[in-house]
Amino acid sequence: MRPASSGNVALWLIAAIHVLLAALLIATLVSVSPASAADAGACTGRNVLDDLKISDPARYEQVVREGDAVPNGKGIFWKIEKPGMKPSWLLGSMHVTDPRVLQLPPRTQAAHDAADTIIIESDEILDEKKASAALMTKPDLMMFTDGTTVEKLLSPEDYARLEEGLKQRGIPLAAVSRMRPWMIASAVALPACEMERKAKGVQFLDQKIATDALAKGKQVKGLETLAEQLQAMADLPTEFHMKSLIQTLELGEKMNDVVQTMTDLYLSGDIGMTMPMLKTVSPDSKDDTNDYAAFEQRIILDRNKIMAERGAPILANGNAFMTVGALHLPGEAGVIELLRKQGFTVTAVN
């Protein structure tokens, strides 16, 4: 995928990272009750592309053209083959609890059920409490440890926005003021319906796939640790994450529309249109190209390599079912192309 303006970084954050992990950690720290989360409300998002098709048909067609040009941008389910081994399968996931996403298509479900080994981004998500406790031993990945607080980095106006945004989700700002801004942004970006379902114990797709596999006696293997995922975010400058946090606040209720649209694109298999769509939501910013390039490199491209390199030896045994975030699949440097370079034949399954 080609670079975009950093005006989209806040949006890419929720697409590229297990934001539910961040929300879980924040909820754990401040003891957010299921009742207060449930009060947040139901899903209210609108598909921004449906509106764009009516309000600006030319821009809509441009989004479609850009999406069509993304290598491997069509489809979320792929077959992996190599001579002498049983086929394996690759599913692009979306880290949400939306029931439409959780309902795997029959062919995908059959491949999951028949596989010997299930591969996910991090097998640590199988035990959220244990994962949270482990991450607490590395507080610098989640929190400022030098006395910095987020309010010291915000203008009075943005501070008030953040306070209100967290209040709507039952999270007092004082309780998370020392958390790194990307974690706070993740919680603010989550739609109310996601918070509600999470509070009720609904698993997001990757969790459900892995949990179902364990229940059937299958091996579950992870490609990354949660600490590695957090480290990738921590490696980027604080100033960069503050921009993302502020952008998230500025988008406000529009974040619900973004998540709704991303979900619709995911369900239709039009992953290549995700980036072009995000560009229609945030205004371009000409002076932040380097910032975005760093984000794309560290959070997307570097992790693509890790996923492909660590996944290949497991896939080489055959009959595996691998699932990683859908946005890691497409592009010239996506997981699909990286697996092909390792000798696998990877083809889309309709």
Tab-separated table of C-alpha atoms in Angstrom:
chain	number	residue	atom	x	y	z
A	1	MET	CA	0.000	0.000	0.000
A	2	ARG	CA	1.304	3.429	-0.777
A	3	PRO	CA	1.905	6.023	1.972
A	4	ALA	CA	-0.865	8.378	2.953
A	5	SER	CA	-1.039	11.522	4.982
A	6	SER	CA	-0.663	11.286	8.728
A	7	GLY	CA	-4.181	12.637	8.963
A	8	ASN	CA	-5.151	8.995	8.623
A	9	VAL	CA	-2.877	7.675	11.373
A	10	ALA	CA	-5.586	7.777	14.024
A	11	LEU	CA	-7.735	5.678	11.727
A	12	TRP	CA	-5.004	3.233	10.827
A	13	LEU	CA	-4.286	2.736	14.513
A	14	ILE	CA	-7.626	1.046	15.103
A	15	ALA	CA	-7.195	-1.037	11.959
A	16	ALA	CA	-3.646	-2.231	12.550
A	17	ILE	CA	-3.467	-2.995	16.272
A	18	HIS	CA	-5.421	-5.100	18.743
A	19	VAL	CA	-7.178	-2.023	20.116
A	20	LEU	CA	-9.354	-4.223	22.259
A	21	LEU	CA	-6.205	-5.130	24.146
A	22	ALA	CA	-5.644	-1.484	24.972
A	23	ALA	CA	-9.255	-1.089	26.021
A	24	LEU	CA	-8.947	-4.193	28.166
A	25	LEU	CA	-5.901	-2.847	29.946
A	26	ILE	CA	-7.506	0.532	30.562
A	27	ALA	CA	-10.692	-1.117	31.827
A	28	THR	CA	-8.634	-3.317	34.124
A	29	LEU	CA	-6.781	-0.363	35.573
A	30	VAL	CA	-9.838	1.774	36.240
A	31	SER	CA	-12.319	-1.039	36.967
A	32	VAL	CA	-14.846	-0.082	34.320
A	33	SER	CA	-17.994	-2.032	35.122
A	34	PRO	CA	-20.033	-3.864	32.464
A	35	ALA	CA	-23.003	-1.722	33.371
A	36	SER	CA	-21.221	1.576	32.722
A	37	ALA	CA	-19.831	0.270	29.431
A	38	ALA	CA	-23.232	-0.999	28.375
A	39	ASP	CA	-24.700	2.442	28.944
A	40	ALA	CA	-22.581	3.702	26.049
A	41	GLY	CA	-25.201	2.672	23.490
A	42	ALA	CA	-25.586	0.637	20.320
A	43	CYS	CA	-23.822	0.757	16.955
A	44	THR	CA	-24.661	3.987	15.158
A	45	GLY	CA	-22.163	4.179	12.293
A	46	ARG	CA	-22.972	4.909	8.655
A	47	ASN	CA	-21.021	3.737	5.627
A	48	VAL	CA	-19.097	6.799	4.445
A	49	LEU	CA	-18.720	5.347	0.944
A	50	ASP	CA	-22.496	5.076	0.542
A	51	ASP	CA	-22.736	8.779	1.344
A	52	LEU	CA	-19.731	9.624	-0.866
A	53	LYS	CA	-21.256	7.795	-3.827
A	54	ILE	CA	-24.163	10.235	-3.692
A	55	SER	CA	-22.390	13.440	-2.640
A	56	ASP	CA	-19.256	13.095	-4.789
A	57	PRO	CA	-19.521	10.331	-7.424
A	58	ALA	CA	-16.178	11.266	-9.006
A	59	ARG	CA	-14.342	10.928	-5.686
A	60	TYR	CA	-16.109	7.659	-5.034
A	61	GLU	CA	-14.964	6.277	-8.380
A	62	GLN	CA	-11.437	7.378	-7.542
A	63	VAL	CA	-11.589	5.407	-4.295
A	64	VAL	CA	-12.739	2.331	-6.220
A	65	ARG	CA	-9.934	2.714	-8.784
A	66	GLU	CA	-7.310	3.107	-6.086
A	67	GLY	CA	-8.645	0.062	-4.275
A	68	ASP	CA	-8.644	-2.030	-7.450
A	69	ALA	CA	-4.974	-1.123	-8.021
A	70	VAL	CA	-3.805	-2.580	-4.682
A	71	PRO	CA	-2.089	-5.963	-5.213
A	72	ASN	CA	-4.019	-8.765	-3.509
A	73	GLY	CA	-6.610	-6.253	-2.389
A	74	LYS	CA	-9.591	-8.490	-3.141
A	75	GLY	CA	-10.532	-11.244	-0.718
A	76	ILE	CA	-9.836	-12.122	2.903
A	77	PHE	CA	-9.530	-15.906	2.550
A	78	TRP	CA	-6.578	-17.522	0.749
A	79	LYS	CA	-5.283	-21.017	0.024
A	80	ILE	CA	-1.591	-21.730	0.651
A	81	GLU	CA	0.074	-24.558	-1.256
A	82	LYS	CA	3.494	-26.045	-1.833
A	83	PRO	CA	4.362	-29.364	-3.524
A	84	GLY	CA	4.470	-32.309	-1.149
A	85	MET	CA	2.372	-30.801	1.631
A	86	LYS	CA	-1.294	-30.532	2.507
A	87	PRO	CA	-2.839	-27.138	1.705
A	88	SER	CA	-3.035	-24.528	4.426
A	89	TRP	CA	-5.309	-21.507	4.695
A	90	LEU	CA	-4.893	-17.797	5.389
A	91	LEU	CA	-7.676	-15.609	6.767
A	92	GLY	CA	-7.449	-11.863	7.090
A	93	SER	CA	-9.118	-10.966	10.378
A	94	MET	CA	-10.699	-7.874	11.841
A	95	HIS	CA	-10.059	-7.383	15.543
A	96	VAL	CA	-13.683	-6.677	16.467
A	97	THR	CA	-16.637	-8.375	18.162
A	98	ASP	CA	-19.175	-7.569	15.431
A	99	PRO	CA	-21.371	-10.696	15.087
A	100	ARG	CA	-21.229	-10.432	11.306
A	101	VAL	CA	-17.442	-10.717	11.451
A	102	LEU	CA	-17.516	-13.546	13.982
A	103	GLN	CA	-19.714	-15.669	11.703
A	104	LEU	CA	-17.183	-17.342	9.422
A	105	PRO	CA	-18.380	-18.343	5.939
A	106	PRO	CA	-19.002	-22.109	5.614
A	107	ARG	CA	-15.859	-22.828	3.581
A	108	THR	CA	-13.682	-20.849	5.968
A	109	GLN	CA	-15.219	-22.559	8.974
A	110	ALA	CA	-14.653	-25.961	7.374
A	111	ALA	CA	-10.984	-25.164	6.772
A	112	HIS	CA	-10.611	-24.069	10.397
A	113	ASP	CA	-12.291	-27.222	11.679
A	114	ALA	CA	-10.133	-29.526	9.519
A	115	ALA	CA	-6.789	-27.863	10.290
A	116	ASP	CA	-4.237	-29.446	12.619
A	117	THR	CA	-2.716	-26.140	13.720
A	118	ILE	CA	-4.198	-22.669	14.175
A	119	ILE	CA	-1.852	-19.689	13.799
A	120	ILE	CA	-2.800	-16.266	15.168
A	121	GLU	CA	-0.959	-13.008	15.709
A	122	SER	CA	-0.468	-13.649	19.421
A	123	ASP	CA	-1.579	-16.714	21.350
A	124	GLU	CA	-1.381	-14.625	24.527
A	125	ILE	CA	-4.855	-13.248	23.790
A	126	LEU	CA	-6.262	-16.602	24.911
A	127	ASP	CA	-5.836	-15.543	28.540
A	128	GLU	CA	-6.544	-11.825	28.845
A	129	LYS	CA	-5.895	-11.613	32.582
A	130	LYS	CA	-2.585	-13.413	32.277
A	131	ALA	CA	-1.627	-11.251	29.304
A	132	SER	CA	-2.494	-8.078	31.195
A	133	ALA	CA	-0.485	-9.205	34.213
A	134	ALA	CA	2.520	-10.021	32.026
A	135	LEU	CA	2.410	-6.632	30.348
A	136	MET	CA	2.244	-4.902	33.711
A	137	THR	CA	5.804	-6.114	34.281
A	138	LYS	CA	6.851	-3.826	31.414
A	139	PRO	CA	5.065	-0.612	32.390
A	140	ASP	CA	7.208	1.592	30.163
A	141	LEU	CA	5.504	0.058	27.106
A	142	MET	CA	2.120	1.306	28.271
A	143	MET	CA	2.783	4.243	30.579
A	144	PHE	CA	5.005	7.250	31.039
A	145	THR	CA	7.517	6.411	33.759
A	146	ASP	CA	9.243	9.788	33.895
A	147	GLY	CA	6.466	11.796	35.538
A	148	THR	CA	4.895	12.876	32.251
A	149	THR	CA	1.101	12.973	32.112
A	150	VAL	CA	-1.025	13.305	29.019
A	151	GLU	CA	-2.602	16.552	30.207
A	152	LYS	CA	0.817	18.198	30.179
A	153	LEU	CA	1.022	17.447	26.470
A	154	LEU	CA	-2.439	18.745	25.525
A	155	SER	CA	-3.888	22.197	25.021
A	156	PRO	CA	-6.756	23.106	27.396
A	157	GLU	CA	-9.222	22.600	24.546
A	158	ASP	CA	-7.909	19.133	23.659
A	159	TYR	CA	-7.700	18.217	27.325
A	160	ALA	CA	-11.409	19.008	27.719
A	161	ARG	CA	-12.203	16.945	24.601
A	162	LEU	CA	-10.281	13.990	25.933
A	163	GLU	CA	-11.905	14.224	29.347
A	164	GLU	CA	-15.375	14.217	27.795
A	165	GLY	CA	-14.551	11.388	25.380
A	166	LEU	CA	-13.344	9.151	28.203
A	167	LYS	CA	-16.230	10.151	30.448
A	168	GLN	CA	-18.680	8.865	27.838
A	169	ARG	CA	-16.988	5.491	28.192
A	170	GLY	CA	-16.952	5.480	31.972
A	171	ILE	CA	-13.194	6.098	32.196
A	172	PRO	CA	-11.963	8.989	34.388
A	173	LEU	CA	-9.060	10.815	32.759
A	174	ALA	CA	-7.139	10.979	36.027
A	175	ALA	CA	-6.961	7.176	36.097
A	176	VAL	CA	-5.259	6.935	32.695
A	177	SER	CA	-3.353	10.217	32.617
A	178	ARG	CA	0.021	8.457	32.709
A	179	MET	CA	-0.837	6.009	29.933
A	180	ARG	CA	0.803	6.454	26.561
A	181	PRO	CA	-1.410	8.421	24.178
A	182	TRP	CA	-1.863	5.631	21.627
A	183	MET	CA	-3.502	3.470	24.285
A	184	ILE	CA	-5.855	6.245	25.268
A	185	ALA	CA	-6.610	6.918	21.600
A	186	SER	CA	-7.484	3.261	21.142
A	187	ALA	CA	-10.083	3.386	23.894
A	188	VAL	CA	-11.597	6.628	22.599
A	189	ALA	CA	-11.690	5.277	19.052
A	190	LEU	CA	-13.637	2.151	19.963
A	191	PRO	CA	-17.337	2.460	19.087
A	192	ALA	CA	-19.727	2.260	22.012
A	193	CYS	CA	-21.126	-1.020	20.735
A	194	GLU	CA	-17.661	-2.599	20.804
A	195	MET	CA	-17.169	-1.497	24.404
A	196	GLU	CA	-20.591	-2.901	25.285
A	197	ARG	CA	-19.986	-6.281	23.683
A	198	LYS	CA	-16.537	-6.455	25.245
A	199	ALA	CA	-17.998	-5.732	28.661
A	200	LYS	CA	-20.395	-8.629	28.140
A	201	GLY	CA	-17.479	-10.973	27.463
A	202	VAL	CA	-17.846	-11.274	23.686
A	203	GLN	CA	-14.542	-12.297	22.100
A	204	PHE	CA	-13.102	-10.572	19.060
A	205	LEU	CA	-12.535	-12.697	15.952
A	206	ASP	CA	-8.944	-13.798	16.617
A	207	GLN	CA	-9.811	-14.808	20.166
A	208	LYS	CA	-12.848	-16.792	19.063
A	209	ILE	CA	-10.913	-18.637	16.360
A	210	ALA	CA	-8.186	-19.612	18.828
A	211	THR	CA	-10.581	-20.504	21.642
A	212	ASP	CA	-12.665	-22.707	19.357
A	213	ALA	CA	-9.472	-24.419	18.203
A	214	LEU	CA	-8.336	-25.188	21.736
A	215	ALA	CA	-11.752	-26.613	22.558
A	216	LYS	CA	-11.299	-29.052	19.686
A	217	GLY	CA	-7.833	-30.086	20.855
A	218	LYS	CA	-5.904	-28.262	18.149
A	219	GLN	CA	-2.498	-26.637	18.490
A	220	VAL	CA	-2.588	-22.825	18.655
A	221	LYS	CA	0.601	-20.944	17.825
A	222	GLY	CA	1.308	-17.209	17.940
A	223	LEU	CA	3.489	-15.175	15.612
A	224	GLU	CA	4.181	-12.263	17.962
A	225	THR	CA	4.055	-11.488	21.647
A	226	LEU	CA	1.816	-8.706	22.888
A	227	ALA	CA	4.936	-7.019	24.228
A	228	GLU	CA	6.343	-6.959	20.703
A	229	GLN	CA	3.158	-5.360	19.435
A	230	LEU	CA	3.325	-2.745	22.174
A	231	GLN	CA	7.021	-2.166	21.532
A	232	ALA	CA	6.283	-1.364	17.904
A	233	MET	CA	4.010	1.464	19.040
A	234	ALA	CA	6.405	2.601	21.756
A	235	ASP	CA	9.193	2.904	19.180
A	236	LEU	CA	7.388	5.807	17.525
A	237	PRO	CA	7.796	9.330	18.966
A	238	THR	CA	5.400	10.604	21.628
A	239	GLU	CA	4.717	13.687	19.502
A	240	PHE	CA	3.511	11.435	16.722
A	241	HIS	CA	1.087	9.631	19.018
A	242	MET	CA	-0.198	12.918	20.427
A	243	LYS	CA	-1.156	13.938	16.898
A	244	SER	CA	-3.027	10.667	16.528
A	245	LEU	CA	-4.840	11.175	19.826
A	246	ILE	CA	-5.913	14.681	18.873
A	247	GLN	CA	-7.065	13.493	15.431
A	248	THR	CA	-9.138	10.793	17.081
A	249	LEU	CA	-10.803	13.378	19.308
A	250	GLU	CA	-11.469	15.665	16.355
A	251	LEU	CA	-13.146	12.861	14.421
A	252	GLY	CA	-15.550	12.280	17.308
A	253	GLU	CA	-18.655	10.333	16.291
A	254	LYS	CA	-17.236	9.964	12.793
A	255	MET	CA	-15.080	7.150	14.203
A	256	ASN	CA	-18.279	5.067	14.339
A	257	ASP	CA	-18.731	5.696	10.614
A	258	VAL	CA	-15.137	4.700	9.932
A	259	VAL	CA	-15.458	1.401	11.804
A	260	GLN	CA	-18.792	0.670	10.114
A	261	THR	CA	-17.272	1.298	6.686
A	262	MET	CA	-14.187	-0.769	7.441
A	263	THR	CA	-16.442	-3.611	8.554
A	264	ASP	CA	-18.523	-3.413	5.386
A	265	LEU	CA	-15.375	-3.461	3.232
A	266	TYR	CA	-14.057	-6.395	5.217
A	267	LEU	CA	-17.235	-8.420	4.796
A	268	SER	CA	-17.256	-7.754	1.050
A	269	GLY	CA	-13.560	-8.637	0.781
A	270	ASP	CA	-12.621	-5.207	-0.581
A	271	ILE	CA	-9.576	-4.775	1.673
A	272	GLY	CA	-7.708	-2.777	-0.950
A	273	MET	CA	-10.269	0.008	-0.637
A	274	THR	CA	-9.573	0.533	3.071
A	275	MET	CA	-6.723	3.005	2.663
A	276	PRO	CA	-8.395	5.028	-0.129
A	277	MET	CA	-11.534	5.164	2.035
A	278	LEU	CA	-9.605	6.435	5.056
A	279	LYS	CA	-8.114	9.189	2.923
A	280	THR	CA	-11.614	10.525	2.274
A	281	VAL	CA	-12.304	10.845	6.007
A	282	SER	CA	-9.268	12.872	7.082
A	283	PRO	CA	-7.898	15.952	5.352
A	284	ASP	CA	-4.486	15.676	3.728
A	285	SER	CA	-1.491	16.960	5.670
A	286	LYS	CA	1.494	17.752	3.462
A	287	ASP	CA	4.060	18.272	6.219
A	288	ASP	CA	3.687	14.907	7.974
A	289	THR	CA	4.668	12.441	5.247
A	290	ASN	CA	7.763	11.291	7.133
A	291	ASP	CA	5.709	10.661	10.265
A	292	TYR	CA	3.299	8.426	8.397
A	293	ALA	CA	6.090	6.607	6.591
A	294	ALA	CA	7.620	5.739	9.972
A	295	PHE	CA	4.252	4.478	11.216
A	296	GLU	CA	3.680	2.353	8.126
A	297	GLN	CA	7.174	0.912	8.286
A	298	ARG	CA	7.146	0.032	11.995
A	299	ILE	CA	3.530	-1.043	12.469
A	300	ILE	CA	2.673	-2.594	9.127
A	301	LEU	CA	5.690	-3.526	7.014
A	302	ASP	CA	8.049	-4.668	9.777
A	303	ARG	CA	5.343	-6.823	11.280
A	304	ASN	CA	4.424	-8.245	7.862
A	305	LYS	CA	7.956	-9.645	7.661
A	306	ILE	CA	7.730	-11.129	11.148
A	307	MET	CA	4.394	-12.768	10.399
A	308	ALA	CA	5.592	-14.268	7.125
A	309	GLU	CA	8.960	-15.427	8.478
A	310	ARG	CA	7.563	-17.004	11.643
A	311	GLY	CA	4.525	-18.403	9.922
A	312	ALA	CA	6.375	-20.095	7.036
A	313	PRO	CA	7.924	-23.002	9.031
A	314	ILE	CA	4.516	-23.852	10.511
A	315	LEU	CA	2.791	-23.584	7.144
A	316	ALA	CA	5.491	-25.855	5.673
A	317	ASN	CA	4.044	-28.717	7.734
A	318	GLY	CA	0.756	-28.316	5.914
A	319	ASN	CA	-2.879	-28.308	7.044
A	320	ALA	CA	-2.609	-25.102	9.068
A	321	PHE	CA	-5.121	-22.264	9.404
A	322	MET	CA	-3.421	-18.888	9.791
A	323	THR	CA	-5.184	-15.641	10.622
A	324	VAL	CA	-3.665	-12.171	10.849
A	325	GLY	CA	-5.100	-8.686	10.548
A	326	ALA	CA	-6.582	-8.227	7.077
A	327	LEU	CA	-4.567	-5.085	6.389
A	328	HIS	CA	-1.375	-7.129	6.654
A	329	LEU	CA	-2.356	-9.191	3.598
A	330	PRO	CA	-2.427	-6.868	0.561
A	331	GLY	CA	0.263	-4.796	-1.101
A	332	GLU	CA	3.619	-5.541	-2.656
A	333	ALA	CA	5.098	-5.972	0.828
A	334	GLY	CA	2.066	-7.712	2.317
A	335	VAL	CA	2.043	-11.147	3.907
A	336	ILE	CA	0.648	-12.782	0.756
A	337	GLU	CA	3.527	-11.584	-1.436
A	338	LEU	CA	6.088	-12.387	1.265
A	339	LEU	CA	4.802	-15.968	1.487
A	340	ARG	CA	4.985	-16.283	-2.289
A	341	LYS	CA	8.619	-15.224	-2.169
A	342	GLN	CA	9.204	-18.130	0.222
A	343	GLY	CA	7.955	-20.590	-2.370
A	344	PHE	CA	4.286	-20.883	-1.450
A	345	THR	CA	1.477	-20.603	-3.965
A	346	VAL	CA	-1.165	-18.324	-2.467
A	347	THR	CA	-4.517	-17.954	-4.226
A	348	ALA	CA	-7.746	-16.241	-3.257
A	349	VAL	CA	-10.719	-18.412	-2.319
A	350	ASN	CA	-14.128	-17.065	-3.291
